[in-house]
N, CA, C and O atoms as a printed pandas DataFrame, in Angstrom:
     atom_number atom_name residue_name chain_id  residue_number  x_coord  y_coord  z_coord
0              1         N          MET        A               1 -240.847   99.228   -0.222
1              2        CA          MET        A               1 -240.446  100.415    0.733
2              3         C          MET        A               1 -241.148  100.827    1.774
3              4         O          MET        A               1 -242.221  101.308    1.409
4              5         N          ARG        A               2 -241.018  100.837    2.730
5              6        CA          ARG        A               2 -242.136  101.722    3.723
6              7         C          ARG        A               2 -241.749  103.176    3.956
7              8         O          ARG        A               2 -240.597  103.576    4.128
8              9         N          VAL        A               3 -242.891  103.944    3.939
9             10        CA          VAL        A               3 -242.819  105.065    4.032
10            11         C          VAL        A               3 -243.861  105.138    5.346
11            12         O          VAL        A               3 -244.777  104.400    5.712
12            13         N          ALA        A               4 -243.305  106.338    5.866
13            14        CA          ALA        A               4 -244.151  106.632    7.383
14            15         C          ALA        A               4 -244.562  108.261    7.055
15            16         O          ALA        A               4 -243.723  108.955    6.480
16            17         N          LEU        A               5 -245.576  108.707    7.352
17            18        CA          LEU        A               5 -245.585  110.042    7.443
18            19         C          LEU        A               5 -246.794  110.737    8.689
19            20         O          LEU        A               5 -247.679  109.994    9.114
20            21         N          HIS        A               6 -246.733  111.614    8.981
21            22        CA          HIS        A               6 -247.644  112.067    9.789
22            23         C          HIS        A               6 -248.090  113.260    9.408
23            24         O          HIS        A               6 -247.328  114.134    8.995
24            25         N          THR        A               7 -249.585  113.432    9.527
25            26        CA          THR        A               7 -250.631  114.335    9.466
26            27         C          THR        A               7 -251.405  114.833   10.915
27            28         O          THR        A               7 -250.999  114.739   12.073
28            29         N          THR        A               8 -252.481  115.312   10.463
29            30        CA          THR        A               8 -252.842  115.958   12.064
30            31         C          THR        A               8 -254.390  116.508   11.124
31            32         O          THR        A               8 -254.589  117.419   10.320
32            33         N          VAL        A               9 -255.270  115.429   11.721
33            34        CA          VAL        A               9 -256.741  116.022   11.853
34            35         C          VAL        A               9 -257.199  117.253   12.626
35            36         O          VAL        A               9 -256.478  117.628   13.551
36            37         N          ARG        A              10 -258.351  117.944   12.342
37            38        CA          ARG        A              10 -258.505  119.014   12.990
38            39         C          ARG        A              10 -259.841  118.557   13.932
39            40         O          ARG        A              10 -260.870  117.996   13.554
40            41         N          ALA        A              11 -259.545  118.896   14.984
41            42        CA          ALA        A              11 -259.871  118.185   16.459
42            43         C          ALA        A              11 -261.764  118.126   15.978
43            44         O          ALA        A              11 -262.327  117.063   16.242
44            45         N          ASP        A              12 -262.253  118.769   15.597
45            46        CA          ASP        A              12 -263.287  119.736   15.250
46            47         C          ASP        A              12 -264.058  118.684   14.225
47            48         O          ASP        A              12 -265.220  118.886   13.873
48            49         N          ARG        A              13 -263.355  117.642   13.824
49            50        CA          ARG        A              13 -263.445  116.907   12.178
50            51         C          ARG        A              13 -263.066  115.710   12.400
51            52         O          ARG        A              13 -263.041  114.951   11.431
52            53         N          VAL        A              14 -262.733  115.289   13.504
53            54        CA          VAL        A              14 -261.814  113.591   13.736
54            55         C          VAL        A              14 -263.268  112.536   13.306
55            56         O          VAL        A              14 -263.149  111.571   12.552
56            57         N          GLU        A              15 -264.519  112.920   13.905
57            58        CA          GLU        A              15 -265.409  112.090   13.434
58            59         C          GLU        A              15 -265.812  111.974   12.142
59            60         O          GLU        A              15 -266.330  110.897   11.850
60            61         N          GLU        A              16 -265.710  112.817   11.268
61            62        CA          GLU        A              16 -266.229  112.952   10.023
62            63         C          GLU        A              16 -264.770  112.213    8.855
63            64         O          GLU        A              16 -264.950  111.515    7.857
64            65         N          TYR        A              17 -263.312  112.711    9.476
65            66        CA          TYR        A              17 -262.272  112.194    8.980
66            67         C          TYR        A              17 -262.384  110.508    8.687
67            68         O          TYR        A              17 -262.142  109.855    7.672
68            69         N          GLU        A              18 -262.924  110.059   10.222
69            70        CA          GLU        A              18 -262.773  108.648   10.627
70            71         C          GLU        A              18 -264.098  107.896    9.377
71            72         O          GLU        A              18 -264.104  106.868    8.700
72            73         N          ALA        A              19 -264.950  108.879    9.537
73            74        CA          ALA        A              19 -266.198  108.276    8.623
74            75         C          ALA        A              19 -266.224  107.866    7.206
75            76         O          ALA        A              19 -266.830  107.021    6.548
76            77         N          ALA        A              20 -265.114  109.012    6.923
77            78        CA          ALA        A              20 -265.068  109.044    5.089
78            79         C          ALA        A              20 -264.228  108.128    4.936
79            80         O          ALA        A              20 -264.128  107.836    3.744
80            81         N          HIS        A              21 -263.251  107.245    5.920
81            82        CA          HIS        A              21 -262.175  105.964    5.676
82            83         C          HIS        A              21 -262.934  104.786    5.775
83            84         O          HIS        A              21 -262.423  103.685    5.568
84            85         N          GLN        A              22 -264.288  104.958    6.119
85            86        CA          GLN        A              22 -265.114  103.735    5.956
86            87         C          GLN        A              22 -265.758  103.807    4.517
87            88         O          GLN        A              22 -266.476  102.856    4.207
88            89         N          GLU        A              23 -265.613  104.661    3.749
89            90        CA          GLU        A              23 -266.265  104.763    2.552
90            91         C          GLU        A              23 -265.412  105.562    1.807
91            92         O          GLU        A              23 -265.655  106.757    1.638
92            93         N          VAL        A              24 -264.167  104.865    1.222
93            94        CA          VAL        A              24 -263.164  105.043    0.989
94            95         C          VAL        A              24 -263.444  104.422   -0.695
95            96         O          VAL        A              24 -263.359  103.201   -0.829
96            97         N          PRO        A              25 -263.737  105.187   -1.813
97            98        CA          PRO        A              25 -263.805  104.692   -3.178
98            99         C          PRO        A              25 -263.156  103.418   -3.530
99           100         O          PRO        A              25 -261.936  103.254   -3.499
100          101         N          ASP        A              26 -264.076  102.459   -3.890
101          102        CA          ASP        A              26 -263.511  101.515   -4.636
102          103         C          ASP        A              26 -262.298  101.676   -5.961
103          104         O          ASP        A              26 -261.299  101.033   -6.285
104          105         N          GLU        A              27 -263.057  102.987   -6.533
105          106        CA          GLU        A              27 -262.101  103.422   -7.499
106          107         C          GLU        A              27 -260.588  104.010   -7.060
107          108         O          GLU        A              27 -259.563  103.460   -7.464
108          109         N          LEU        A              28 -260.568  105.099   -6.253
109          110        CA          LEU        A              28 -259.207  104.988   -5.232
110          111         C          LEU        A              28 -258.508  104.109   -5.010
111          112         O          LEU        A              28 -257.360  104.134   -5.455
112          113         N          VAL        A              29 -259.087  102.760   -4.049
113          114        CA          VAL        A              29 -258.491  102.072   -3.866
114          115         C          VAL        A              29 -257.741  101.122   -4.887
115          116         O          VAL        A              29 -256.556  100.791   -4.843
116          117         N          ALA        A              30 -258.764  100.733   -5.877
117          118        CA          ALA        A              30 -257.840  100.053   -7.080
118          119         C          ALA        A              30 -256.791  100.863   -7.595
119          120         O          ALA        A              30 -255.821  100.237   -8.020
120          121         N          ALA        A              31 -256.742  102.263   -7.668
121          122        CA          ALA        A              31 -255.733  103.324   -7.862
122          123         C          ALA        A              31 -254.450  103.110   -7.160
123          124         O          ALA        A              31 -253.314  102.773   -7.494
124          125         N          ILE        A              32 -255.121  103.467   -5.943
125          126        CA          ILE        A              32 -253.650  103.437   -4.709
126          127         C          ILE        A              32 -252.502  101.946   -5.286
127          128         O          ILE        A              32 -251.314  101.922   -5.607
128          129         N          ARG        A              33 -253.764  100.658   -5.185
129          130        CA          ARG        A              33 -252.896   99.236   -5.547
130          131         C          ARG        A              33 -252.239   99.466   -6.807
131          132         O          ARG        A              33 -251.053   99.148   -6.889
132          133         N          ALA        A              34 -252.878  100.018   -7.894
133          134        CA          ALA        A              34 -252.138  100.138   -9.408
134          135         C          ALA        A              34 -250.738  100.490   -9.607
135          136         O          ALA        A              34 -249.794   99.980  -10.210
136          137         N          ALA        A              35 -250.972  101.827   -8.697
137          138        CA          ALA        A              35 -249.743  102.765   -8.453
138          139         C          ALA        A              35 -248.671  101.971   -7.666
139          140         O          ALA        A              35 -247.556  102.453   -7.464
140          141         N          GLY        A              36 -248.928  101.098   -7.354
141          142        CA          GLY        A              36 -247.734   99.978   -6.730
142          143         C          GLY        A              36 -248.133  100.180   -5.302
143          144         O          GLY        A              36 -247.093   99.782   -4.776
144          145         N          ALA        A              37 -248.796  100.471   -4.450
145          146        CA          ALA        A              37 -249.104  100.220   -3.105
146          147         C          ALA        A              37 -249.569   99.037   -2.594
147          148         O          ALA        A              37 -250.644   98.707   -3.096
148          149         N          GLU        A              38 -249.014   98.077   -1.543
149          150        CA          GLU        A              38 -249.543   96.905   -0.967
150          151         C          GLU        A              38 -249.787   96.966    0.061
151          152         O          GLU        A              38 -250.175   95.890    0.517
152          153         N          ARG        A              39 -249.744   98.115    1.039
153          154        CA          ARG        A              39 -250.578   97.996    2.205
154          155         C          ARG        A              39 -250.193   99.542    2.862
155          156         O          ARG        A              39 -249.078  100.055    2.951
156          157         N          TRP        A              40 -251.420  100.050    3.253
157          158        CA          TRP        A              40 -251.229  101.639    3.737
158          159         C          TRP        A              40 -252.213  101.500    5.141
159          160         O          TRP        A              40 -253.320  100.977    5.011
160          161         N          THR        A              41 -251.794  101.957    6.398
161          162        CA          THR        A              41 -252.311  101.442    7.453
162          163         C          THR        A              41 -252.306  103.019    8.100
163          164         O          THR        A              41 -251.228  103.599    8.232
164          165         N          ILE        A              42 -253.401  103.578    8.436
165          166        CA          ILE        A              42 -253.329  105.016    9.402
166          167         C          ILE        A              42 -253.627  104.563   10.757
167          168         O          ILE        A              42 -254.432  103.648   10.932
168          169         N          TRP        A              43 -253.045  105.127   11.709
169          170        CA          TRP        A              43 -253.197  105.067   12.991
170          171         C          TRP        A              43 -253.513  106.849   13.979
171          172         O          TRP        A              43 -252.883  107.889   13.788
172          173         N          ARG        A              44 -254.414  106.674   14.759
173          174        CA          ARG        A              44 -254.876  108.147   15.261
174          175         C          ARG        A              44 -254.652  108.190   16.929
175          176         O          ARG        A              44 -255.133  107.442   17.780
176          177         N          SER        A              45 -253.895  109.148   17.058
177          178        CA          SER        A              45 -253.731  109.494   18.562
178          179         C          SER        A              45 -254.024  110.796   18.820
179          180         O          SER        A              45 -253.312  111.728   18.447
180          181         N          GLY        A              46 -255.269  110.941   19.582
181          182        CA          GLY        A              46 -255.998  112.165   19.332
182          183         C          GLY        A              46 -256.137  112.892   17.934
183          184         O          GLY        A              46 -256.812  112.306   17.087
184          185         N          THR        A              47 -255.562  114.118   17.602
185          186        CA          THR        A              47 -255.547  114.593   16.630
186          187         C          THR        A              47 -254.525  114.159   15.696
187          188         O          THR        A              47 -254.573  114.685   14.584
188          189         N          ASP        A              48 -253.707  113.398   15.893
189          190        CA          ASP        A              48 -252.378  112.978   15.252
190          191         C          ASP        A              48 -252.895  111.594   14.606
191          192         O          ASP        A              48 -253.575  110.725   15.151
192          193         N          LEU        A              49 -252.375  111.633   13.268
193          194        CA          LEU        A              49 -252.303  110.830   12.304
194          195         C          LEU        A              49 -251.122  110.160   11.797
195          196         O          LEU        A              49 -250.232  110.850   11.299
196          197         N          PHE        A              50 -250.988  108.730   11.870
197          198        CA          PHE        A              50 -249.314  107.815   11.600
198          199         C          PHE        A              50 -249.918  107.304   10.443
199          200         O          PHE        A              50 -250.927  106.606   10.548
200          201         N          HIS        A              51 -249.418  107.569    9.340
201          202        CA          HIS        A              51 -249.608  106.468    8.403
202          203         C          HIS        A              51 -248.069  105.653    7.953
203          204         O          HIS        A              51 -247.001  106.210    7.700
204          205         N          VAL        A              52 -248.371  104.159    7.952
205          206        CA          VAL        A              52 -247.393  103.799    7.331
206          207         C          VAL        A              52 -247.716  102.740    5.764
207          208         O          VAL        A              52 -248.616  101.900    5.758
208          209         N          LEU        A              53 -246.949  102.954    4.733
209          210        CA          LEU        A              53 -247.312  102.944    3.453
210          211         C          LEU        A              53 -246.373  101.937    3.225
211          212         O          LEU        A              53 -245.288  102.025    3.799
212          213         N          GLU        A              54 -246.610  100.980    2.472
213          214        CA          GLU        A              54 -245.947   99.953    1.662
214          215         C          GLU        A              54 -245.844   99.499    0.355
215          216         O          GLU        A              54 -246.406   98.443    0.065
216          217         N          CYS        A              55 -245.149  100.190   -0.585
217          218        CA          CYS        A              55 -245.069  100.595   -1.808
218          219         C          CYS        A              55 -244.011   99.749   -2.658
219          220         O          CYS        A              55 -243.299   98.939   -2.065
220          221         N          GLU        A              56 -243.889   99.945   -4.171
221          222        CA          GLU        A              56 -242.585   99.523   -4.566
222          223         C          GLU        A              56 -241.802  100.846   -4.920
223          224         O          GLU        A              56 -240.578  100.805   -4.799
224          225         N          ASP        A              57 -242.311  101.848   -5.286
225          226        CA          ASP        A              57 -242.033  103.210   -5.394
226          227         C          ASP        A              57 -242.517  104.357   -4.701
227          228         O          ASP        A              57 -243.656  104.581   -5.111
228          229         N          TYR        A              58 -242.152  105.232   -3.789
229          230        CA          TYR        A              58 -242.969  105.753   -3.670
230          231         C          TYR        A              58 -243.468  106.832   -4.627
231          232         O          TYR        A              58 -244.649  106.985   -4.940
232          233         N          ALA        A              59 -242.374  107.609   -5.082
233          234        CA          ALA        A              59 -242.432  108.550   -5.513
234          235         C          ALA        A              59 -243.298  108.792   -7.248
235          236         O          ALA        A              59 -243.786  109.791   -7.775
236          237         N          ARG        A              60 -243.156  107.295   -7.724
237          238        CA          ARG        A              60 -243.871  107.115   -8.728
238          239         C          ARG        A              60 -245.445  106.910   -8.017
239          240         O          ARG        A              60 -246.255  107.743   -8.424
240          241         N          LEU        A              61 -245.895  106.072   -7.172
241          242        CA          LEU        A              61 -246.842  106.212   -6.280
242          243         C          LEU        A              61 -247.607  107.545   -6.475
243          244         O          LEU        A              61 -248.679  107.631   -7.074
244          245         N          LEU        A              62 -246.929  108.591   -5.896
245          246        CA          LEU        A              62 -247.361  109.745   -5.969
246          247         C          LEU        A              62 -247.942  110.675   -7.492
247          248         O          LEU        A              62 -248.935  111.392   -7.613
248          249         N          ALA        A              63 -246.793  110.278   -8.587
249          250        CA          ALA        A              63 -246.876  110.407   -9.517
250          251         C          ALA        A              63 -248.189  110.133  -10.618
251          252         O          ALA        A              63 -248.762  110.722  -11.535
252          253         N          GLU        A              64 -248.244  109.028   -9.989
253          254        CA          GLU        A              64 -249.352  108.370  -11.033
254          255         C          GLU        A              64 -250.965  108.698  -10.104
255          256         O          GLU        A              64 -251.906  109.062  -10.810
256          257         N          LEU        A              65 -251.126  108.608   -9.129
257          258        CA          LEU        A              65 -252.430  109.044   -8.437
258          259         C          LEU        A              65 -252.294  110.805   -8.732
259          260         O          LEU        A              65 -253.429  111.257   -8.889
260          261         N          ASP        A              66 -251.389  111.721   -8.828
261          262        CA          ASP        A              66 -251.162  113.065   -8.816
262          263         C          ASP        A              66 -252.453  113.615  -10.014
263          264         O          ASP        A              66 -252.889  114.739   -9.769
264          265         N          LYS        A              67 -252.823  113.177  -10.768
265          266        CA          LYS        A              67 -253.551  113.837  -11.760
266          267         C          LYS        A              67 -254.889  112.814  -11.959
267          268         O          LYS        A              67 -255.726  113.100  -12.814
268          269         N          LEU        A              68 -255.027  111.703  -11.186
269          270        CA          LEU        A              68 -256.322  111.085  -11.463
270          271         C          LEU        A              68 -257.648  111.947  -10.682
271          272         O          LEU        A              68 -257.443  112.281   -9.515
272          273         N          PRO        A              69 -258.599  112.202  -11.124
273          274        CA          PRO        A              69 -259.793  112.749  -10.701
274          275         C          PRO        A              69 -260.131  111.944   -9.430
275          276         O          PRO        A              69 -259.995  112.533   -8.358
276          277         N          VAL        A              70 -260.390  111.161   -9.427
277          278        CA          VAL        A              70 -260.459  110.380   -7.862
278          279         C          VAL        A              70 -259.602  110.523   -6.770
279          280         O          VAL        A              70 -260.081  110.515   -5.636
280          281         N          ASN        A              71 -258.311  110.663   -6.964
281          282        CA          ASN        A              71 -257.556  111.249   -6.145
282          283         C          ASN        A              71 -257.616  112.788   -5.737
283          284         O          ASN        A              71 -257.567  113.133   -4.556
284          285         N          VAL        A              72 -257.730  113.746   -6.858
285          286        CA          VAL        A              72 -257.856  114.772   -6.611
286          287         C          VAL        A              72 -259.153  115.082   -6.142
287          288         O          VAL        A              72 -259.110  116.074   -5.414
288          289         N          ALA        A              73 -260.273  114.623   -6.275
289          290        CA          ALA        A              73 -261.177  114.934   -5.251
290          291         C          ALA        A              73 -261.213  114.734   -4.062
291          292         O          ALA        A              73 -261.657  115.582   -3.288
292          293         N          TRP        A              74 -260.597  113.177   -3.539
293          294        CA          TRP        A              74 -260.277  112.857   -2.331
294          295         C          TRP        A              74 -259.169  113.678   -1.701
295          296         O          TRP        A              74 -259.550  114.296   -0.706
296          297         N          GLN        A              75 -258.358  113.783   -1.907
297          298        CA          GLN        A              75 -256.868  114.674   -1.601
298          299         C          GLN        A              75 -258.004  116.450   -1.208
299          300         O          GLN        A              75 -257.448  117.088   -0.314
300          301         N          ALA        A              76 -258.918  116.939   -1.571
301          302        CA          ALA        A              76 -259.452  117.989   -1.462
302          303         C          ALA        A              76 -260.774  117.676   -0.458
303          304         O          ALA        A              76 -261.270  118.585    0.207
304          305         N          ARG        A              77 -261.197  116.544   -0.425
305          306        CA          ARG        A              77 -262.055  116.171    0.636
306          307         C          ARG        A              77 -260.978  116.118    1.735
307          308         O          ARG        A              77 -261.187  117.135    2.396
308          309         N          MET        A              78 -259.686  115.306    2.402
309          310        CA          MET        A              78 -259.072  115.329    3.031
310          311         C          MET        A              78 -258.669  116.785    3.587
311          312         O          MET        A              78 -258.863  117.213    4.725
312          313         N          ALA        A              79 -258.128  117.366    2.624
313          314        CA          ALA        A              79 -258.039  118.961    2.951
314          315         C          ALA        A              79 -258.973  119.629    3.793
315          316         O          ALA        A              79 -258.559  120.395    4.662
316          317         N          GLU        A              80 -259.866  119.477    3.673
317          318        CA          GLU        A              80 -260.689  120.068    4.719
318          319         C          GLU        A              80 -261.013  119.579    5.752
319          320         O          GLU        A              80 -261.912  120.278    6.217
320          321         N          LEU        A              81 -260.804  118.804    6.361
321          322        CA          LEU        A              81 -260.449  117.837    7.365
322          323         C          LEU        A              81 -259.295  117.860    8.152
323          324         O          LEU        A              81 -259.486  117.854    9.368
324          325         N          LEU        A              82 -257.945  117.890    7.678
325          326        CA          LEU        A              82 -256.593  118.102    8.124
326          327         C          LEU        A              82 -256.161  119.639    8.504
327          328         O          LEU        A              82 -256.255  120.718    7.920
328          329         N          ASP        A              83 -255.706  119.263    9.612
329          330        CA          ASP        A              83 -254.704  120.713    9.721
330          331         C          ASP        A              83 -253.221  120.320    9.520
331          332         O          ASP        A              83 -252.288  121.070    9.807
332          333         N          VAL        A              84 -253.134  119.536    9.192
333          334        CA          VAL        A              84 -251.295  119.134    8.600
334          335         C          VAL        A              84 -251.907  118.126    7.340
335          336         O          VAL        A              84 -252.387  116.994    7.399
336          337         N          VAL        A              85 -251.710  118.902    6.364
337          338        CA          VAL        A              85 -251.890  117.834    5.253
338          339         C          VAL        A              85 -250.579  117.547    4.103
339          340         O          VAL        A              85 -250.100  118.394    3.350
340          341         N          HIS        A              86 -250.322  116.638    4.177
341          342        CA          HIS        A              86 -249.154  115.722    3.829
342          343         C          HIS        A              86 -249.180  116.170    2.330
343          344         O          HIS        A              86 -250.346  116.379    1.994
344          345         N          ASP        A              87 -248.069  116.442    1.065
345          346        CA          ASP        A              87 -248.637  117.049    0.200
346          347         C          ASP        A              87 -248.494  115.559   -1.144
347          348         O          ASP        A              87 -247.495  114.998   -1.592
348          349         N          TYR        A              88 -249.475  115.421   -1.328
349          350        CA          TYR        A              88 -249.155  113.821   -1.992
350          351         C          TYR        A              88 -249.410  114.017   -3.440
351          352         O          TYR        A              88 -249.990  113.237   -4.195
352          353         N          SER        A              89 -248.939  115.068   -3.693
353          354        CA          SER        A              89 -248.240  115.399   -5.096
354          355         C          SER        A              89 -247.117  114.730   -5.565
355          356         O          SER        A              89 -246.534  114.372   -4.542
356          357         N          SER        A              90 -246.481  114.357   -6.533
357          358        CA          SER        A              90 -245.303  114.056   -7.124
358          359         C          SER        A              90 -244.231  114.773   -6.116
359          360         O          SER        A              90 -243.355  114.072   -5.611
360          361         N          GLU        A              91 -244.306  116.244   -5.809
361          362        CA          GLU        A              91 -243.278  116.927   -5.285
362          363         C          GLU        A              91 -243.061  116.465   -3.680
363          364         O          GLU        A              91 -242.024  116.631   -3.037
364          365         N          GLY        A              92 -244.133  115.930   -3.266
365          366        CA          GLY        A              92 -244.080  115.496   -1.533
366          367         C          GLY        A              92 -243.284  114.217   -1.592
367          368         O          GLY        A              92 -242.797  114.031   -0.476
368          369         N          ALA        A              93 -242.955  113.269   -2.424
369          370        CA          ALA        A              93 -242.170  112.244   -2.400
370          371         C          ALA        A              93 -241.361  111.598   -1.238
371          372         O          ALA        A              93 -241.359  110.497   -0.687
372          373         N          ASP        A              94 -240.368  113.287   -1.048
373          374        CA          ASP        A              94 -239.456  113.331    0.526
374          375         C          ASP        A              94 -240.432  113.382    1.777
375          376         O          ASP        A              94 -240.050  113.608    2.926
376          377         N          ALA        A              95 -241.164  113.247    1.565
377          378        CA          ALA        A              95 -242.254  114.157    2.737
378          379         C          ALA        A              95 -242.137  112.713    3.847
379          380         O          ALA        A              95 -242.987  112.705    4.738
380          381         N          GLY        A              96 -241.416  111.855    3.829
381          382        CA          GLY        A              96 -241.744  110.683    4.705
382          383         C          GLY        A              96 -241.287  111.023    5.845
383          384         O          GLY        A              96 -240.809  112.155    5.920
384          385         N          LEU        A              97 -241.292  110.176    7.041
385          386        CA          LEU        A              97 -240.535  110.635    8.653
386          387         C          LEU        A              97 -239.261  109.838    8.217
387          388         O          LEU        A              97 -239.189  109.026    7.295
388          389         N          PRO        A              98 -238.283  110.234    9.064
389          390        CA          PRO        A              98 -237.290  109.937    8.707
390          391         C          PRO        A              98 -236.987  108.504    9.796
391          392         O          PRO        A              98 -237.550  108.466   10.890
392          393         N          VAL        A              99 -236.065  107.393    9.356
393          394        CA          VAL        A              99 -236.317  106.510   10.208
394          395         C          VAL        A              99 -235.091  106.517   11.585
395          396         O          VAL        A              99 -233.903  106.443   11.270
396          397         N          VAL        A             100 -235.399  106.592   12.777
397          398        CA          VAL        A             100 -234.641  106.678   13.843
398          399         C          VAL        A             100 -233.913  105.444   14.158
399          400         O          VAL        A             100 -232.700  105.273   14.288
400          401         N          TRP        A             101 -235.001  104.521   14.266
401          402        CA          TRP        A             101 -234.338  102.975   15.007
402          403         C          TRP        A             101 -235.124  102.044   14.033
403          404         O          TRP        A             101 -236.187  102.396   13.522
404          405         N          GLU        A             102 -234.651  101.067   13.850
405          406        CA          GLU        A             102 -235.030   99.623   13.402
406          407         C          GLU        A             102 -234.758   98.443   14.232
407          408         O          GLU        A             102 -233.652   98.181   14.706
408          409         N          LEU        A             103 -235.861   97.720   14.387
409          410        CA          LEU        A             103 -235.362   96.380   15.131
410          411         C          LEU        A             103 -234.628   95.570   14.125
411          412         O          LEU        A             103 -235.181   95.088   13.138
412          413         N          PRO        A             104 -232.852   95.378   14.514
413          414        CA          PRO        A             104 -232.390   94.240   13.514
414          415         C          PRO        A             104 -232.544   93.054   13.513
415          416         O          PRO        A             104 -232.077   92.371   12.602
């Protein structure tokens, strides 16, 4: 399945946000893959961040990551940098953007 998300980075923290994503912990990357993610891309336009995530089951992915210390630490770090934070807990499984149109 594909899930699109929208978050917003704080205007004064854009460089720090991008720098953090140059050093995502290997343990977190492995945990995201083990939870079923196949791809995750983030684009930035100004302070708007658009994510497209391809995974087997988004709710399961969130539930598996929810309690992992490496993810908890990463989400705390991201919360400092973002104005609009996606709820990456299992309760956020329905937070994806709705599909408006798709090339047939």
